[in-house]
Amino acid sequence: MPHEDYPTPRIFTNLSTVTLKHRRSFQTVVDALRHHGTRNHWGYPTKLLVQRDGVIKPIFTPEEGLAKLTEWTIPIKPDTTAHLPQQRLTPEWCTTHKKLS
């Protein structure tokens, strides 16, 4: 039941420094998709959602995005490769896979 001071829930975009840094690491992929006219948008927490052949396909890393562009024969502009990440992301964005015993 809504609170009387807040009758409607409000949702805000996460524009933290870490989120924006992670999005910038996808710049080469986003530029190529836009140039090609392929629809895409951001998903939560930070993944690129690409609409391809009527299906939304998630891309979790810039490297995965570049592989998908190659698979889909979408050209990558040479001048956009400077946007590839030069630094490693903070541990907040890393996943730890532990071996089950």
Coordinates of C-alpha atoms in Angstrom, one line a residue, residues 29 32-33 57-76:
V29 CA 30.3 -2.0 -29.3
A32 CA 29.1 -0.1 -34.0
L33 CA 25.5 -1.2 -33.1
K57 CA 20.3 -10.9 -26.5
P58 CA 22.3 -9.8 -23.4
I59 CA 26.0 -8.9 -23.7
F60 CA 27.9 -8.9 -20.4
T61 CA 31.4 -7.8 -21.3
P62 CA 32.9 -5.6 -24.0
E63 CA 34.9 -8.6 -25.3
E64 CA 31.7 -10.6 -25.7
G65 CA 30.2 -7.7 -27.5
L66 CA 33.1 -7.6 -30.0
A67 CA 32.8 -11.3 -30.6
K68 CA 29.0 -10.9 -31.2
L69 CA 29.7 -8.0 -33.7
T70 CA 32.0 -10.3 -35.6
E71 CA 29.5 -13.2 -35.5
W72 CA 26.8 -10.8 -36.8
T73 CA 29.1 -9.3 -39.4
I74 CA 28.6 -5.8 -38.0
P75 CA 31.7 -3.7 -38.9
I76 CA 33.7 -2.1 -36.2

